[in-house]
CSV table of C-alpha atoms in Angstrom, one decimal:
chain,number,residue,atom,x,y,z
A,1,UNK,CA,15.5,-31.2,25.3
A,2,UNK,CA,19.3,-30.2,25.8
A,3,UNK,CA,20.0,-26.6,27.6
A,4,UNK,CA,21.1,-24.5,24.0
A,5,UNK,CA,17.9,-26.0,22.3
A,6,UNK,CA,15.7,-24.5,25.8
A,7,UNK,CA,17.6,-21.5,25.7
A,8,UNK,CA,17.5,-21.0,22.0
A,9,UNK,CA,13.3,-21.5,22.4
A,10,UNK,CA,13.4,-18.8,25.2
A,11,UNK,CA,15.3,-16.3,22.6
A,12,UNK,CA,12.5,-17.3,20.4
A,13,UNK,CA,9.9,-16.4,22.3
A,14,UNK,CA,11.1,-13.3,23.6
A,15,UNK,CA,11.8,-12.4,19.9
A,16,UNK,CA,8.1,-12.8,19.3
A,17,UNK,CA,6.4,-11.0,22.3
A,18,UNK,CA,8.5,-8.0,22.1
A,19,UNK,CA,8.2,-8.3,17.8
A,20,UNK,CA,4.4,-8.3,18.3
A,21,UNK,CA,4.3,-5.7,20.8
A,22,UNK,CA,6.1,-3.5,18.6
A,23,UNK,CA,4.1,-4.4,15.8
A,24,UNK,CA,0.8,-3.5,17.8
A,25,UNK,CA,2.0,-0.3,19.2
A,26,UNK,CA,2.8,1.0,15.7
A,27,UNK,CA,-0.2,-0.1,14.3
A,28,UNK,CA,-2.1,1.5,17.2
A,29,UNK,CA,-0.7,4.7,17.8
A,30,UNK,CA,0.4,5.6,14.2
A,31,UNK,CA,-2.1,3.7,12.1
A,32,UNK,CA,-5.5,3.5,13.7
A,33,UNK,CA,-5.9,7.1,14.3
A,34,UNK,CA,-5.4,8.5,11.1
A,35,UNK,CA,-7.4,5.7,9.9
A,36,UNK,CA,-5.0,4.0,8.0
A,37,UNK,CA,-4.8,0.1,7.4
A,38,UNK,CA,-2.0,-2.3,8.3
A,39,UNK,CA,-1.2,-5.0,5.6
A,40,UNK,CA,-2.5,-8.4,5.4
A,41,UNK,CA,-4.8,-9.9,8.1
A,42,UNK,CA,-4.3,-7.3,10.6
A,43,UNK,CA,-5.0,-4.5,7.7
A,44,UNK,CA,-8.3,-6.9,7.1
A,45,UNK,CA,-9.0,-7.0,11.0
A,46,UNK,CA,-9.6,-2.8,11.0
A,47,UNK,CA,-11.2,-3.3,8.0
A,48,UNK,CA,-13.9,-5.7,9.5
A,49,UNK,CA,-13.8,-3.5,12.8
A,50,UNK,CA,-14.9,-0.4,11.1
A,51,UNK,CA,-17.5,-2.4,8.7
A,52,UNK,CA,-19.0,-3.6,12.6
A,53,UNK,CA,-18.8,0.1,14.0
A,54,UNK,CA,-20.8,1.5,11.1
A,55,UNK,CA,-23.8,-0.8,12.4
A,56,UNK,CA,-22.6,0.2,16.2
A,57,UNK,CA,-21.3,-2.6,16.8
A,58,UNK,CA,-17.8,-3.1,18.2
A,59,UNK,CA,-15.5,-5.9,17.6
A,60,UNK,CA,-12.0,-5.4,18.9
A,61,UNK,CA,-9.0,-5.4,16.2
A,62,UNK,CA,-7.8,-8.1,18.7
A,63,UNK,CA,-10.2,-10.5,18.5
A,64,UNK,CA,-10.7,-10.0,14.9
A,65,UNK,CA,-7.1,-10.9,14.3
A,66,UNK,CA,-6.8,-13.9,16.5
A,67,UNK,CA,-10.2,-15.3,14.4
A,68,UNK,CA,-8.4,-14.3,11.0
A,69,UNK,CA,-5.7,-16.2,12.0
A,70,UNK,CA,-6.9,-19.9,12.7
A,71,UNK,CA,-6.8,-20.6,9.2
A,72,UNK,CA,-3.2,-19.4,8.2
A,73,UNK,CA,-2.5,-21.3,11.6
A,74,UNK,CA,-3.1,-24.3,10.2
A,75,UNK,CA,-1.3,-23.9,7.2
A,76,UNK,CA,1.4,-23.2,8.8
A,77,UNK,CA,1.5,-26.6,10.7
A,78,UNK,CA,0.8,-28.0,7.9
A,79,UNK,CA,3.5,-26.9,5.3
A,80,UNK,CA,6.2,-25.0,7.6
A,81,UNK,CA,6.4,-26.8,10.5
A,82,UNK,CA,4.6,-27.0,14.4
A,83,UNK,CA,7.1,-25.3,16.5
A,84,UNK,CA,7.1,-22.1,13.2
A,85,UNK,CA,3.1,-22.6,14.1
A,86,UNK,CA,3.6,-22.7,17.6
A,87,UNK,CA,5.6,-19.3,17.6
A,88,UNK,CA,3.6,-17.7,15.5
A,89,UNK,CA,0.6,-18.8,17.9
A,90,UNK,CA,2.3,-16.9,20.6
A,91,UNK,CA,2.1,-14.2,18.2
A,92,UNK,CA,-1.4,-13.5,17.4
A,93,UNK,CA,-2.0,-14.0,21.3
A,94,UNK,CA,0.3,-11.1,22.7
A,95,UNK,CA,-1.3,-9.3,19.3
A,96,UNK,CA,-5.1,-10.0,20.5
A,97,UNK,CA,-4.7,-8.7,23.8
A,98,UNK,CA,-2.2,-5.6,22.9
A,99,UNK,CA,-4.7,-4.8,19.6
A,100,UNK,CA,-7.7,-5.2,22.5
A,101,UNK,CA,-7.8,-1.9,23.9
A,102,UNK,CA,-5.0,-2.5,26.4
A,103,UNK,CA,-2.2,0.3,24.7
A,104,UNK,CA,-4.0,3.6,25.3
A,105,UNK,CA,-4.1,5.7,22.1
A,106,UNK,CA,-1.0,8.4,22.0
A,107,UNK,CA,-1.9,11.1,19.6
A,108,UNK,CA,1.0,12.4,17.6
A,109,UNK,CA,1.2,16.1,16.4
A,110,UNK,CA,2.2,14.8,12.6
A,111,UNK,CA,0.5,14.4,9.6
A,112,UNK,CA,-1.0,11.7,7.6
A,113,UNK,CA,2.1,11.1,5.2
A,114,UNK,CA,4.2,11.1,8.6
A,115,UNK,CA,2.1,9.0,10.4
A,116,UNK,CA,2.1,6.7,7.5
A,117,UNK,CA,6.0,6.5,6.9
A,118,UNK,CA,6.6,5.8,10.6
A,119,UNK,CA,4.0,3.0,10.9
A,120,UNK,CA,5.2,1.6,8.2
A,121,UNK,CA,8.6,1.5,8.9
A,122,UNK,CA,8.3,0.0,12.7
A,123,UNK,CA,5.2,-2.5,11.3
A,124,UNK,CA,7.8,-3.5,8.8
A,125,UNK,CA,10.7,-3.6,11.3
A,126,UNK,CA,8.7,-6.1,13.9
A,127,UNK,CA,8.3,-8.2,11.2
A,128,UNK,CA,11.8,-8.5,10.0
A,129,UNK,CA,12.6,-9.1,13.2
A,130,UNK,CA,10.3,-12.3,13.7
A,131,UNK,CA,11.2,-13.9,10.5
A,132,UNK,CA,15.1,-13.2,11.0
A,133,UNK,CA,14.7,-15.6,14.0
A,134,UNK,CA,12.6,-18.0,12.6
A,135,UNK,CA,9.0,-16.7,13.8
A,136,UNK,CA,6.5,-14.6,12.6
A,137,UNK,CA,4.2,-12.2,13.6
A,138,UNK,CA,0.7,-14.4,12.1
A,139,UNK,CA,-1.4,-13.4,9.2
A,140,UNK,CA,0.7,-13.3,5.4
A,141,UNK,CA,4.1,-14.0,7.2
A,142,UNK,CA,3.3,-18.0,7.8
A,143,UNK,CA,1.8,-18.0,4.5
């Protein structure tokens, strides 16, 4: 491996961590506690999290979005390509332990609509960000 095609991986990866950091701060602190849902797999992970905390049970988003994610995994190896895969691996892990209790909840003095917009907006813009460098944040992206 030559040193632009080690650097350019390092840009990579760094353009995933901070994309899916981003992405799990916005869905945890504008989101989550007005009890909205993300799209795609991570919208399915609160889904499944509130289903398991109606039977007191809890099931982190975390975990529930790394499990999600095995299948889309390998589809993306399979019809994009294993280094896409491989970055989008990194992904879901940063995602599973940032969507596992680690950010501590910041309530926001806004309302729902608010809330809504701006989670939106950052969800969206972490995203972007990962598939303008040739990565992804998991879930619907690969696919």
């Amino acid at each position: 491996m030559n040193k632009k095609m080690l650097l350019d991986n390092c840009f990579r990866i760094t353009v995933v961590v901070l994309s899916s950091i981003v992405y799990s701060v916005a869905l945890i602190w504008f989101l989550e506690p007005v009890r909205l849902y993300a799209g795609g797999l991570s919208g399915l992970a609160q889904l499944i999290n509130r289903i398991f905390k109606m039977f007191n049970m809890d099931v982190s988003i975390g975990l529930l979005v790394f499990i999600l994610n095995i299948p889309v995994l390998i589809i993306g190896y399979k019809y994009v390509s294993l280094k896409f895969a491989l970055f989008s691996l990194v992904s879901i892990i940063v995602q599973t332990l940032f969507l596992s209790d680690i950010i501590p909840v910041v309530k926001f003095n806004l309302d729902t609509l608010s809330l809504c917009i701006i989670g939106a907006i950052i969800t969206a813009f972490a995203c972007a960000i990962a598939l303008r460098y040739g990565t992804s944040t998991g879930g619907f992206d690969i696919i």
